[in-house]
mmCIF file with all atom_site columns, C-alpha atoms in Angstrom:
data_model
loop_
_atom_site.group_PDB
_atom_site.id
_atom_site.type_symbol
_atom_site.label_atom_id
_atom_site.label_alt_id
_atom_site.label_comp_id
_atom_site.label_asym_id
_atom_site.label_entity_id
_atom_site.label_seq_id
_atom_site.pdbx_PDB_ins_code
_atom_site.Cartn_x
_atom_site.Cartn_y
_atom_site.Cartn_z
_atom_site.occupancy
_atom_site.B_iso_or_equiv
_atom_site.pdbx_formal_charge
_atom_site.auth_seq_id
_atom_site.auth_comp_id
_atom_site.auth_asym_id
_atom_site.auth_atom_id
_atom_site.pdbx_PDB_model_num
ATOM 1   C CA . UNK Q 1 1   ? 81.503  98.238  99.245  1.00 35.00 ? 1   UNK Q CA 1
ATOM 2   C CA . UNK Q 1 2   ? 80.324  96.008  102.068 1.00 38.00 ? 2   UNK Q CA 1
ATOM 3   C CA . UNK Q 1 3   ? 81.906  94.217  105.015 1.00 37.00 ? 3   UNK Q CA 1
ATOM 4   C CA . UNK Q 1 4   ? 81.158  90.865  106.545 1.00 45.00 ? 4   UNK Q CA 1
ATOM 5   C CA . UNK Q 1 5   ? 81.697  90.417  110.290 1.00 47.00 ? 5   UNK Q CA 1
ATOM 6   C CA . UNK Q 1 6   ? 85.249  89.550  111.217 1.00 46.00 ? 6   UNK Q CA 1
ATOM 7   C CA . UNK Q 1 7   ? 86.446  86.442  113.024 1.00 48.00 ? 7   UNK Q CA 1
ATOM 8   C CA . UNK Q 1 8   ? 89.113  86.432  115.748 1.00 49.00 ? 8   UNK Q CA 1
ATOM 9   C CA . UNK Q 1 9   ? 92.672  85.601  114.663 1.00 48.00 ? 9   UNK Q CA 1
ATOM 10  C CA . UNK Q 1 10  ? 92.430  82.301  116.522 1.00 47.00 ? 10  UNK Q CA 1
ATOM 11  C CA . UNK Q 1 11  ? 89.296  81.320  114.649 1.00 51.00 ? 11  UNK Q CA 1
ATOM 12  C CA . UNK Q 1 12  ? 90.190  81.440  110.941 1.00 48.00 ? 12  UNK Q CA 1
ATOM 13  C CA . UNK Q 1 13  ? 87.548  78.806  110.229 1.00 46.00 ? 13  UNK Q CA 1
ATOM 14  C CA . UNK Q 1 14  ? 84.840  81.406  110.794 1.00 47.00 ? 14  UNK Q CA 1
ATOM 15  C CA . UNK Q 1 15  ? 83.700  83.912  108.207 1.00 48.00 ? 15  UNK Q CA 1
ATOM 16  C CA . UNK Q 1 16  ? 86.396  86.544  107.683 1.00 43.00 ? 16  UNK Q CA 1
ATOM 17  C CA . UNK Q 1 17  ? 86.252  90.249  107.039 1.00 37.00 ? 17  UNK Q CA 1
ATOM 18  C CA . UNK Q 1 18  ? 86.082  90.945  103.320 1.00 38.00 ? 18  UNK Q CA 1
ATOM 19  C CA . UNK Q 1 19  ? 85.746  94.231  101.518 1.00 36.00 ? 19  UNK Q CA 1
ATOM 20  C CA . UNK Q 1 20  ? 84.591  93.994  97.949  1.00 38.00 ? 20  UNK Q CA 1
ATOM 21  C CA . UNK Q 1 21  ? 82.539  95.602  95.230  1.00 36.00 ? 21  UNK Q CA 1
ATOM 22  C CA . UNK Q 1 22  ? 79.199  93.800  95.268  1.00 36.00 ? 22  UNK Q CA 1
ATOM 23  C CA . UNK Q 1 23  ? 77.665  95.610  92.300  1.00 36.00 ? 23  UNK Q CA 1
ATOM 24  C CA . UNK Q 1 24  ? 77.905  92.459  90.135  1.00 40.00 ? 24  UNK Q CA 1
ATOM 25  C CA . UNK Q 1 25  ? 76.656  90.011  92.757  1.00 43.00 ? 25  UNK Q CA 1
ATOM 26  C CA . UNK Q 1 26  ? 73.539  87.990  91.787  1.00 58.00 ? 26  UNK Q CA 1
ATOM 27  C CA . UNK Q 1 27  ? 70.962  89.935  93.822  1.00 76.00 ? 27  UNK Q CA 1
ATOM 28  C CA . UNK Q 1 28  ? 68.378  87.165  94.165  1.00 82.00 ? 28  UNK Q CA 1
ATOM 29  C CA . UNK Q 1 29  ? 70.758  84.589  95.630  1.00 87.00 ? 29  UNK Q CA 1
ATOM 30  C CA . UNK Q 1 30  ? 72.365  87.160  97.934  1.00 87.00 ? 30  UNK Q CA 1
ATOM 31  C CA . UNK Q 1 31  ? 68.922  88.168  99.191  1.00 90.00 ? 31  UNK Q CA 1
ATOM 32  C CA . UNK Q 1 32  ? 67.937  84.537  99.797  1.00 92.00 ? 32  UNK Q CA 1
ATOM 33  C CA . UNK Q 1 33  ? 71.157  83.915  101.733 1.00 92.00 ? 33  UNK Q CA 1
ATOM 34  C CA . UNK Q 1 34  ? 70.451  86.974  103.871 1.00 92.00 ? 34  UNK Q CA 1
ATOM 35  C CA . UNK Q 1 35  ? 66.892  85.781  104.491 1.00 94.00 ? 35  UNK Q CA 1
ATOM 36  C CA . UNK Q 1 36  ? 68.080  82.272  105.418 1.00 95.00 ? 36  UNK Q CA 1
ATOM 37  C CA . UNK Q 1 37  ? 70.585  83.772  107.858 1.00 95.00 ? 37  UNK Q CA 1
ATOM 38  C CA . UNK Q 1 38  ? 67.812  85.877  109.383 1.00 95.00 ? 38  UNK Q CA 1
ATOM 39  C CA . UNK Q 1 39  ? 65.711  82.705  109.767 1.00 97.00 ? 39  UNK Q CA 1
ATOM 40  C CA . UNK Q 1 40  ? 68.558  81.153  111.755 1.00 97.00 ? 40  UNK Q CA 1
ATOM 41  C CA . UNK Q 1 41  ? 68.820  84.302  113.878 1.00 97.00 ? 41  UNK Q CA 1
ATOM 42  C CA . UNK Q 1 42  ? 65.171  83.988  114.879 1.00 97.00 ? 42  UNK Q CA 1
ATOM 43  C CA . UNK Q 1 43  ? 66.048  80.734  116.614 1.00 97.00 ? 43  UNK Q CA 1
ATOM 44  C CA . UNK Q 1 44  ? 69.477  81.960  117.795 1.00 97.00 ? 44  UNK Q CA 1
ATOM 45  C CA . UNK Q 1 45  ? 69.315  85.720  118.533 1.00 96.00 ? 45  UNK Q CA 1
ATOM 46  C CA . UNK Q 1 46  ? 72.962  85.930  119.616 1.00 96.00 ? 46  UNK Q CA 1
ATOM 47  C CA . UNK Q 1 47  ? 74.097  85.090  116.074 1.00 96.00 ? 47  UNK Q CA 1
ATOM 48  C CA . UNK Q 1 48  ? 75.857  88.171  114.584 1.00 94.00 ? 48  UNK Q CA 1
ATOM 49  C CA . UNK Q 1 49  ? 74.457  89.798  111.454 1.00 92.00 ? 49  UNK Q CA 1
ATOM 50  C CA . UNK Q 1 50  ? 75.723  88.629  108.084 1.00 85.00 ? 50  UNK Q CA 1
ATOM 51  C CA . UNK Q 1 51  ? 76.575  91.944  106.444 1.00 76.00 ? 51  UNK Q CA 1
ATOM 52  C CA . UNK Q 1 52  ? 77.769  90.515  103.113 1.00 79.00 ? 52  UNK Q CA 1
ATOM 53  C CA . UNK Q 1 53  ? 75.985  87.266  102.178 1.00 81.00 ? 53  UNK Q CA 1
ATOM 54  C CA . UNK Q 1 54  ? 77.376  87.565  98.658  1.00 76.00 ? 54  UNK Q CA 1
ATOM 55  C CA . UNK Q 1 55  ? 80.828  86.741  100.079 1.00 77.00 ? 55  UNK Q CA 1
ATOM 56  C CA . UNK Q 1 56  ? 79.736  83.092  100.234 1.00 80.00 ? 56  UNK Q CA 1
ATOM 57  C CA . UNK Q 1 57  ? 78.791  82.899  96.551  1.00 78.00 ? 57  UNK Q CA 1
ATOM 58  C CA . UNK Q 1 58  ? 81.414  81.166  94.472  1.00 65.00 ? 58  UNK Q CA 1
ATOM 59  C CA . UNK Q 1 59  ? 83.629  80.441  97.478  1.00 62.00 ? 59  UNK Q CA 1
ATOM 60  C CA . UNK Q 1 60  ? 84.288  77.083  99.043  1.00 57.00 ? 60  UNK Q CA 1
ATOM 61  C CA . UNK Q 1 61  ? 85.978  75.713  102.110 1.00 57.00 ? 61  UNK Q CA 1
ATOM 62  C CA . UNK Q 1 62  ? 87.137  72.125  102.424 1.00 57.00 ? 62  UNK Q CA 1
ATOM 63  C CA . UNK Q 1 63  ? 87.000  72.539  106.195 1.00 58.00 ? 63  UNK Q CA 1
ATOM 64  C CA . UNK Q 1 64  ? 83.427  73.853  106.245 1.00 62.00 ? 64  UNK Q CA 1
ATOM 65  C CA . UNK Q 1 65  ? 81.951  71.928  103.354 1.00 57.00 ? 65  UNK Q CA 1
ATOM 66  C CA . UNK Q 1 66  ? 82.679  72.816  99.743  1.00 56.00 ? 66  UNK Q CA 1
ATOM 67  C CA . UNK Q 1 67  ? 79.121  73.164  98.431  1.00 73.00 ? 67  UNK Q CA 1
ATOM 68  C CA . UNK Q 1 68  ? 77.021  76.188  99.265  1.00 87.00 ? 68  UNK Q CA 1
ATOM 69  C CA . UNK Q 1 69  ? 73.784  74.991  100.852 1.00 91.00 ? 69  UNK Q CA 1
ATOM 70  C CA . UNK Q 1 70  ? 71.659  75.650  103.917 1.00 94.00 ? 70  UNK Q CA 1
ATOM 71  C CA . UNK Q 1 71  ? 73.693  73.030  105.775 1.00 93.00 ? 71  UNK Q CA 1
ATOM 72  C CA . UNK Q 1 72  ? 76.880  74.949  104.915 1.00 91.00 ? 72  UNK Q CA 1
ATOM 73  C CA . UNK Q 1 73  ? 75.219  78.209  105.977 1.00 93.00 ? 73  UNK Q CA 1
ATOM 74  C CA . UNK Q 1 74  ? 74.235  76.718  109.329 1.00 95.00 ? 74  UNK Q CA 1
ATOM 75  C CA . UNK Q 1 75  ? 77.818  75.475  109.739 1.00 94.00 ? 75  UNK Q CA 1
ATOM 76  C CA . UNK Q 1 76  ? 79.058  79.044  109.223 1.00 92.00 ? 76  UNK Q CA 1
ATOM 77  C CA . UNK Q 1 77  ? 76.471  80.216  111.756 1.00 95.00 ? 77  UNK Q CA 1
ATOM 78  C CA . UNK Q 1 78  ? 78.040  77.886  114.326 1.00 96.00 ? 78  UNK Q CA 1
ATOM 79  C CA . UNK Q 1 79  ? 81.307  79.781  113.863 1.00 94.00 ? 79  UNK Q CA 1
ATOM 80  C CA . UNK Q 1 80  ? 79.353  83.013  114.249 1.00 94.00 ? 80  UNK Q CA 1
ATOM 81  C CA . UNK Q 1 81  ? 77.903  81.914  117.584 1.00 96.00 ? 81  UNK Q CA 1
ATOM 82  C CA . UNK Q 1 82  ? 81.365  80.757  118.719 1.00 96.00 ? 82  UNK Q CA 1
ATOM 83  C CA . UNK Q 1 83  ? 82.824  84.161  117.847 1.00 94.00 ? 83  UNK Q CA 1
ATOM 84  C CA . UNK Q 1 84  ? 80.001  85.941  119.703 1.00 95.00 ? 84  UNK Q CA 1
ATOM 85  C CA . UNK Q 1 85  ? 80.681  83.834  122.803 1.00 95.00 ? 85  UNK Q CA 1
ATOM 86  C CA . UNK Q 1 86  ? 84.460  84.109  122.547 1.00 96.00 ? 86  UNK Q CA 1
ATOM 87  C CA . UNK Q 1 87  ? 84.767  80.341  122.139 1.00 96.00 ? 87  UNK Q CA 1
ATOM 88  C CA . UNK Q 1 88  ? 87.821  78.922  120.405 1.00 96.00 ? 88  UNK Q CA 1
ATOM 89  C CA . UNK Q 1 89  ? 86.107  76.335  118.225 1.00 96.00 ? 89  UNK Q CA 1
ATOM 90  C CA . UNK Q 1 90  ? 88.903  75.497  115.759 1.00 94.00 ? 90  UNK Q CA 1
ATOM 91  C CA . UNK Q 1 91  ? 92.645  74.956  115.642 1.00 93.00 ? 91  UNK Q CA 1
ATOM 92  C CA . UNK Q 1 92  ? 95.329  74.127  113.057 1.00 89.00 ? 92  UNK Q CA 1
ATOM 93  C CA . UNK Q 1 93  ? 94.655  77.319  111.092 1.00 85.00 ? 93  UNK Q CA 1
ATOM 94  C CA . UNK Q 1 94  ? 90.900  76.731  111.250 1.00 86.00 ? 94  UNK Q CA 1
ATOM 95  C CA . UNK Q 1 95  ? 90.966  73.241  109.754 1.00 89.00 ? 95  UNK Q CA 1
ATOM 96  C CA . UNK Q 1 96  ? 90.341  71.200  112.894 1.00 94.00 ? 96  UNK Q CA 1
ATOM 97  C CA . UNK Q 1 97  ? 86.868  71.648  114.407 1.00 95.00 ? 97  UNK Q CA 1
ATOM 98  C CA . UNK Q 1 98  ? 86.974  70.691  118.079 1.00 96.00 ? 98  UNK Q CA 1
ATOM 99  C CA . UNK Q 1 99  ? 84.365  69.508  120.566 1.00 96.00 ? 99  UNK Q CA 1
ATOM 100 C CA . UNK Q 1 100 ? 83.468  73.090  121.476 1.00 97.00 ? 100 UNK Q CA 1
ATOM 101 C CA . UNK Q 1 101 ? 82.457  73.560  117.846 1.00 97.00 ? 101 UNK Q CA 1
ATOM 102 C CA . UNK Q 1 102 ? 80.462  70.329  118.006 1.00 97.00 ? 102 UNK Q CA 1
ATOM 103 C CA . UNK Q 1 103 ? 78.666  71.387  121.189 1.00 97.00 ? 103 UNK Q CA 1
ATOM 104 C CA . UNK Q 1 104 ? 77.410  74.589  119.527 1.00 97.00 ? 104 UNK Q CA 1
ATOM 105 C CA . UNK Q 1 105 ? 76.605  72.697  116.326 1.00 97.00 ? 105 UNK Q CA 1
ATOM 106 C CA . UNK Q 1 106 ? 74.392  70.317  118.280 1.00 97.00 ? 106 UNK Q CA 1
ATOM 107 C CA . UNK Q 1 107 ? 72.585  73.290  119.854 1.00 97.00 ? 107 UNK Q CA 1
ATOM 108 C CA . UNK Q 1 108 ? 71.820  74.576  116.362 1.00 97.00 ? 108 UNK Q CA 1
ATOM 109 C CA . UNK Q 1 109 ? 70.551  71.343  114.846 1.00 97.00 ? 109 UNK Q CA 1
ATOM 110 C CA . UNK Q 1 110 ? 73.716  69.791  113.420 1.00 97.00 ? 110 UNK Q CA 1
ATOM 111 C CA . UNK Q 1 111 ? 75.132  66.407  114.275 1.00 95.00 ? 111 UNK Q CA 1
ATOM 112 C CA . UNK Q 1 112 ? 78.336  64.420  113.775 1.00 93.00 ? 112 UNK Q CA 1
ATOM 113 C CA . UNK Q 1 113 ? 77.583  60.820  114.732 1.00 84.00 ? 113 UNK Q CA 1
ATOM 114 C CA . UNK Q 1 114 ? 81.025  59.419  113.895 1.00 87.00 ? 114 UNK Q CA 1
ATOM 115 C CA . UNK Q 1 115 ? 84.441  59.868  115.477 1.00 92.00 ? 115 UNK Q CA 1
ATOM 116 C CA . UNK Q 1 116 ? 86.303  63.081  114.596 1.00 93.00 ? 116 UNK Q CA 1
ATOM 117 C CA . UNK Q 1 117 ? 88.246  63.177  111.343 1.00 92.00 ? 117 UNK Q CA 1
ATOM 118 C CA . UNK Q 1 118 ? 92.017  63.138  111.848 1.00 92.00 ? 118 UNK Q CA 1
ATOM 119 C CA . UNK Q 1 119 ? 92.575  66.488  110.115 1.00 91.00 ? 119 UNK Q CA 1
ATOM 120 C CA . UNK Q 1 120 ? 89.210  68.310  110.180 1.00 92.00 ? 120 UNK Q CA 1
ATOM 121 C CA . UNK Q 1 121 ? 87.750  67.051  113.465 1.00 94.00 ? 121 UNK Q CA 1
ATOM 122 C CA . UNK Q 1 122 ? 83.975  67.489  113.676 1.00 94.00 ? 122 UNK Q CA 1
ATOM 123 C CA . UNK Q 1 123 ? 83.771  69.710  110.597 1.00 92.00 ? 123 UNK Q CA 1
ATOM 124 C CA . UNK Q 1 124 ? 81.461  67.594  108.442 1.00 91.00 ? 124 UNK Q CA 1
ATOM 125 C CA . UNK Q 1 125 ? 78.289  68.012  110.456 1.00 94.00 ? 125 UNK Q CA 1
ATOM 126 C CA . UNK Q 1 126 ? 74.858  67.246  109.001 1.00 94.00 ? 126 UNK Q CA 1
ATOM 127 C CA . UNK Q 1 127 ? 71.343  68.494  109.627 1.00 96.00 ? 127 UNK Q CA 1
ATOM 128 C CA . UNK Q 1 128 ? 69.314  66.561  112.175 1.00 97.00 ? 128 UNK Q CA 1
ATOM 129 C CA . UNK Q 1 129 ? 65.776  65.496  111.158 1.00 97.00 ? 129 UNK Q CA 1
ATOM 130 C CA . UNK Q 1 130 ? 64.356  68.028  113.640 1.00 97.00 ? 130 UNK Q CA 1
ATOM 131 C CA . UNK Q 1 131 ? 66.385  70.888  112.137 1.00 97.00 ? 131 UNK Q CA 1
ATOM 132 C CA . UNK Q 1 132 ? 65.383  69.824  108.645 1.00 97.00 ? 132 UNK Q CA 1
ATOM 133 C CA . UNK Q 1 133 ? 61.720  70.055  109.648 1.00 97.00 ? 133 UNK Q CA 1
ATOM 134 C CA . UNK Q 1 134 ? 62.234  73.385  111.429 1.00 97.00 ? 134 UNK Q CA 1
ATOM 135 C CA . UNK Q 1 135 ? 63.930  75.028  108.461 1.00 97.00 ? 135 UNK Q CA 1
ATOM 136 C CA . UNK Q 1 136 ? 62.078  73.226  105.658 1.00 97.00 ? 136 UNK Q CA 1
ATOM 137 C CA . UNK Q 1 137 ? 60.615  76.393  104.000 1.00 97.00 ? 137 UNK Q CA 1
ATOM 138 C CA . UNK Q 1 138 ? 64.002  78.111  104.281 1.00 97.00 ? 138 UNK Q CA 1
ATOM 139 C CA . UNK Q 1 139 ? 65.838  75.124  102.813 1.00 96.00 ? 139 UNK Q CA 1
ATOM 140 C CA . UNK Q 1 140 ? 63.428  74.809  99.878  1.00 96.00 ? 140 UNK Q CA 1
ATOM 141 C CA . UNK Q 1 141 ? 63.562  78.530  99.108  1.00 95.00 ? 141 UNK Q CA 1
ATOM 142 C CA . UNK Q 1 142 ? 67.367  78.592  99.207  1.00 94.00 ? 142 UNK Q CA 1
ATOM 143 C CA . UNK Q 1 143 ? 67.628  75.464  97.055  1.00 93.00 ? 143 UNK Q CA 1
ATOM 144 C CA . UNK Q 1 144 ? 65.506  77.109  94.362  1.00 92.00 ? 144 UNK Q CA 1
ATOM 145 C CA . UNK Q 1 145 ? 67.722  80.198  94.407  1.00 91.00 ? 145 UNK Q CA 1
ATOM 146 C CA . UNK Q 1 146 ? 70.903  78.100  94.260  1.00 90.00 ? 146 UNK Q CA 1
ATOM 147 C CA . UNK Q 1 147 ? 69.548  76.085  91.336  1.00 90.00 ? 147 UNK Q CA 1
ATOM 148 C CA . UNK Q 1 148 ? 68.631  79.251  89.427  1.00 88.00 ? 148 UNK Q CA 1
ATOM 149 C CA . UNK Q 1 149 ? 72.065  80.701  90.134  1.00 84.00 ? 149 UNK Q CA 1
ATOM 150 C CA . UNK Q 1 150 ? 73.760  77.523  88.862  1.00 83.00 ? 150 UNK Q CA 1
ATOM 151 C CA . UNK Q 1 151 ? 71.733  77.599  85.644  1.00 84.00 ? 151 UNK Q CA 1
ATOM 152 C CA . UNK Q 1 152 ? 72.504  81.300  85.093  1.00 80.00 ? 152 UNK Q CA 1
ATOM 153 C CA . UNK Q 1 153 ? 76.210  80.803  85.776  1.00 75.00 ? 153 UNK Q CA 1
ATOM 154 C CA . UNK Q 1 154 ? 76.386  77.872  83.362  1.00 74.00 ? 154 UNK Q CA 1
ATOM 155 C CA . UNK Q 1 155 ? 74.704  79.957  80.670  1.00 65.00 ? 155 UNK Q CA 1
ATOM 156 C CA . UNK Q 1 156 ? 77.160  82.835  81.156  1.00 58.00 ? 156 UNK Q CA 1
ATOM 157 C CA . UNK Q 1 157 ? 80.099  80.433  80.910  1.00 54.00 ? 157 UNK Q CA 1
ATOM 158 C CA . UNK Q 1 158 ? 78.847  79.027  77.610  1.00 56.00 ? 158 UNK Q CA 1
ATOM 159 C CA . UNK Q 1 159 ? 78.542  82.512  76.119  1.00 56.00 ? 159 UNK Q CA 1
ATOM 160 C CA . UNK Q 1 160 ? 81.998  83.734  77.142  1.00 50.00 ? 160 UNK Q CA 1
ATOM 161 C CA . UNK Q 1 161 ? 85.546  83.076  75.898  1.00 47.00 ? 161 UNK Q CA 1
ATOM 162 C CA . UNK Q 1 162 ? 87.999  82.975  78.787  1.00 46.00 ? 162 UNK Q CA 1
ATOM 163 C CA . UNK Q 1 163 ? 91.200  82.263  76.881  1.00 45.00 ? 163 UNK Q CA 1
ATOM 164 C CA . UNK Q 1 164 ? 93.800  79.478  76.946  1.00 44.00 ? 164 UNK Q CA 1
ATOM 165 C CA . UNK Q 1 165 ? 95.182  80.331  80.390  1.00 42.00 ? 165 UNK Q CA 1
ATOM 166 C CA . UNK Q 1 166 ? 91.779  79.707  81.969  1.00 42.00 ? 166 UNK Q CA 1
ATOM 167 C CA . UNK Q 1 167 ? 91.260  76.473  80.047  1.00 39.00 ? 167 UNK Q CA 1
ATOM 168 C CA . UNK Q 1 168 ? 94.531  75.107  81.377  1.00 41.00 ? 168 UNK Q CA 1
ATOM 169 C CA . UNK Q 1 169 ? 93.720  76.012  84.968  1.00 42.00 ? 169 UNK Q CA 1
ATOM 170 C CA . UNK Q 1 170 ? 95.953  79.082  85.251  1.00 42.00 ? 170 UNK Q CA 1
ATOM 171 C CA . UNK Q 1 171 ? 95.041  81.388  88.118  1.00 43.00 ? 171 UNK Q CA 1
ATOM 172 C CA . UNK Q 1 172 ? 93.376  84.589  86.994  1.00 43.00 ? 172 UNK Q CA 1
ATOM 173 C CA . UNK Q 1 173 ? 91.255  83.007  84.285  1.00 45.00 ? 173 UNK Q CA 1
ATOM 174 C CA . UNK Q 1 174 ? 92.464  84.784  81.132  1.00 50.00 ? 174 UNK Q CA 1
ATOM 175 C CA . UNK Q 1 175 ? 95.327  85.645  78.782  1.00 62.00 ? 175 UNK Q CA 1
ATOM 176 C CA . UNK Q 1 176 ? 98.257  87.411  80.456  1.00 68.00 ? 176 UNK Q CA 1
ATOM 177 C CA . UNK Q 1 177 ? 99.694  90.609  78.961  1.00 76.00 ? 177 UNK Q CA 1
ATOM 178 C CA . UNK Q 1 178 ? 102.674 92.790  79.846  1.00 80.00 ? 178 UNK Q CA 1
ATOM 179 C CA . UNK Q 1 179 ? 102.155 95.562  82.426  1.00 81.00 ? 179 UNK Q CA 1
ATOM 180 C CA . UNK Q 1 180 ? 104.917 98.155  82.990  1.00 85.00 ? 180 UNK Q CA 1
ATOM 181 C CA . UNK Q 1 181 ? 105.773 100.735 85.654  1.00 83.00 ? 181 UNK Q CA 1
ATOM 182 C CA . UNK Q 1 182 ? 107.536 104.100 85.382  1.00 84.00 ? 182 UNK Q CA 1
ATOM 183 C CA . UNK Q 1 183 ? 110.989 102.661 86.136  1.00 84.00 ? 183 UNK Q CA 1
ATOM 184 C CA . UNK Q 1 184 ? 110.763 100.236 83.243  1.00 81.00 ? 184 UNK Q CA 1
ATOM 185 C CA . UNK Q 1 185 ? 110.109 96.985  85.083  1.00 81.00 ? 185 UNK Q CA 1
ATOM 186 C CA . UNK Q 1 186 ? 107.356 94.751  83.738  1.00 79.00 ? 186 UNK Q CA 1
ATOM 187 C CA . UNK Q 1 187 ? 105.208 91.794  84.774  1.00 79.00 ? 187 UNK Q CA 1
ATOM 188 C CA . UNK Q 1 188 ? 102.785 89.493  82.973  1.00 76.00 ? 188 UNK Q CA 1
ATOM 189 C CA . UNK Q 1 189 ? 99.259  89.793  84.354  1.00 72.00 ? 189 UNK Q CA 1
ATOM 190 C CA . UNK Q 1 190 ? 95.640  89.054  83.448  1.00 68.00 ? 190 UNK Q CA 1
ATOM 191 C CA . UNK Q 1 191 ? 93.963  92.431  82.735  1.00 72.00 ? 191 UNK Q CA 1
ATOM 192 C CA . UNK Q 1 192 ? 90.880  91.579  84.797  1.00 66.00 ? 192 UNK Q CA 1
ATOM 193 C CA . UNK Q 1 193 ? 93.100  90.865  87.817  1.00 67.00 ? 193 UNK Q CA 1
ATOM 194 C CA . UNK Q 1 194 ? 94.927  94.175  87.452  1.00 65.00 ? 194 UNK Q CA 1
ATOM 195 C CA . UNK Q 1 195 ? 91.567  95.940  87.183  1.00 69.00 ? 195 UNK Q CA 1
ATOM 196 C CA . UNK Q 1 196 ? 90.501  94.636  90.588  1.00 65.00 ? 196 UNK Q CA 1
ATOM 197 C CA . UNK Q 1 197 ? 93.272  96.517  92.454  1.00 69.00 ? 197 UNK Q CA 1
ATOM 198 C CA . UNK Q 1 198 ? 96.637  98.199  91.628  1.00 75.00 ? 198 UNK Q CA 1
ATOM 199 C CA . UNK Q 1 199 ? 99.803  96.095  91.597  1.00 81.00 ? 199 UNK Q CA 1
ATOM 200 C CA . UNK Q 1 200 ? 102.578 98.318  92.921  1.00 77.00 ? 200 UNK Q CA 1
ATOM 201 C CA . UNK Q 1 201 ? 106.230 98.089  91.840  1.00 77.00 ? 201 UNK Q CA 1
ATOM 202 C CA . UNK Q 1 202 ? 108.620 97.460  94.729  1.00 72.00 ? 202 UNK Q CA 1
ATOM 203 C CA . UNK Q 1 203 ? 111.340 99.501  92.989  1.00 75.00 ? 203 UNK Q CA 1
ATOM 204 C CA . UNK Q 1 204 ? 109.669 102.836 92.251  1.00 79.00 ? 204 UNK Q CA 1
ATOM 205 C CA . UNK Q 1 205 ? 106.446 102.525 94.224  1.00 78.00 ? 205 UNK Q CA 1
ATOM 206 C CA . UNK Q 1 206 ? 104.302 103.270 91.153  1.00 82.00 ? 206 UNK Q CA 1
ATOM 207 C CA . UNK Q 1 207 ? 101.479 101.001 89.950  1.00 84.00 ? 207 UNK Q CA 1
ATOM 208 C CA . UNK Q 1 208 ? 101.977 98.704  86.994  1.00 77.00 ? 208 UNK Q CA 1
ATOM 209 C CA . UNK Q 1 209 ? 99.811  99.617  83.995  1.00 83.00 ? 209 UNK Q CA 1
ATOM 210 C CA . UNK Q 1 210 ? 99.004  98.084  80.630  1.00 82.00 ? 210 UNK Q CA 1
ATOM 211 C CA . UNK Q 1 211 ? 99.952  100.546 77.871  1.00 78.00 ? 211 UNK Q CA 1
ATOM 212 C CA . UNK Q 1 212 ? 97.535  100.705 74.973  1.00 64.00 ? 212 UNK Q CA 1
ATOM 213 C CA . UNK Q 1 213 ? 100.260 99.649  72.561  1.00 45.00 ? 213 UNK Q CA 1
ATOM 214 C CA . UNK Q 1 214 ? 101.164 96.646  74.696  1.00 39.00 ? 214 UNK Q CA 1
ATOM 215 C CA . UNK Q 1 215 ? 97.529  95.681  75.118  1.00 39.00 ? 215 UNK Q CA 1
ATOM 216 C CA . UNK Q 1 216 ? 96.957  95.878  71.355  1.00 41.00 ? 216 UNK Q CA 1
ATOM 217 C CA . UNK Q 1 217 ? 100.101 93.853  70.573  1.00 41.00 ? 217 UNK Q CA 1
ATOM 218 C CA . UNK Q 1 218 ? 99.149  91.146  73.077  1.00 41.00 ? 218 UNK Q CA 1
#
């Protein structure tokens, strides 16, 4: 289990504390993300450590840029610097990036030449030519790792059957089965979701479980 540094309650746009099992995380991409973060730290020593780079893999943020890239990583680093300085750089539940965010972003080689967006403010910052030159080896190395990860993920998807619920966009990504608790209540749940953490019954306080007979019938 690993943690990633927490963000203040007033700065939900920054990276949040997550606790997860990282045993299945693609090690190469996680290592490259950690190395890229360390490259940023060399230019900005006050940037906090990134304890769990794998937390960024497979996640997206419409406020911070949906695609994982070095530009997105540098955006997250801006939030890290803001947290280290105690600067409130976002509002509206982390969606709106204010001028304090932009000021730090400009320090770190990001720019937002246009007027702020009505809902996200100065969120969609881009690399300046100088920053692109400064981090060129880092950017190229991370791009190679991201491309390899995309190819590997696509291959895994082709080899696996996720079930009708996943194909129709249902949350959980799989076929739901019946899970029961000791007091007789039951819920429908994707087995992989239940395996991640117990779902506790509000009536008896016991965890729901999938009986072997139910699992076989479903």
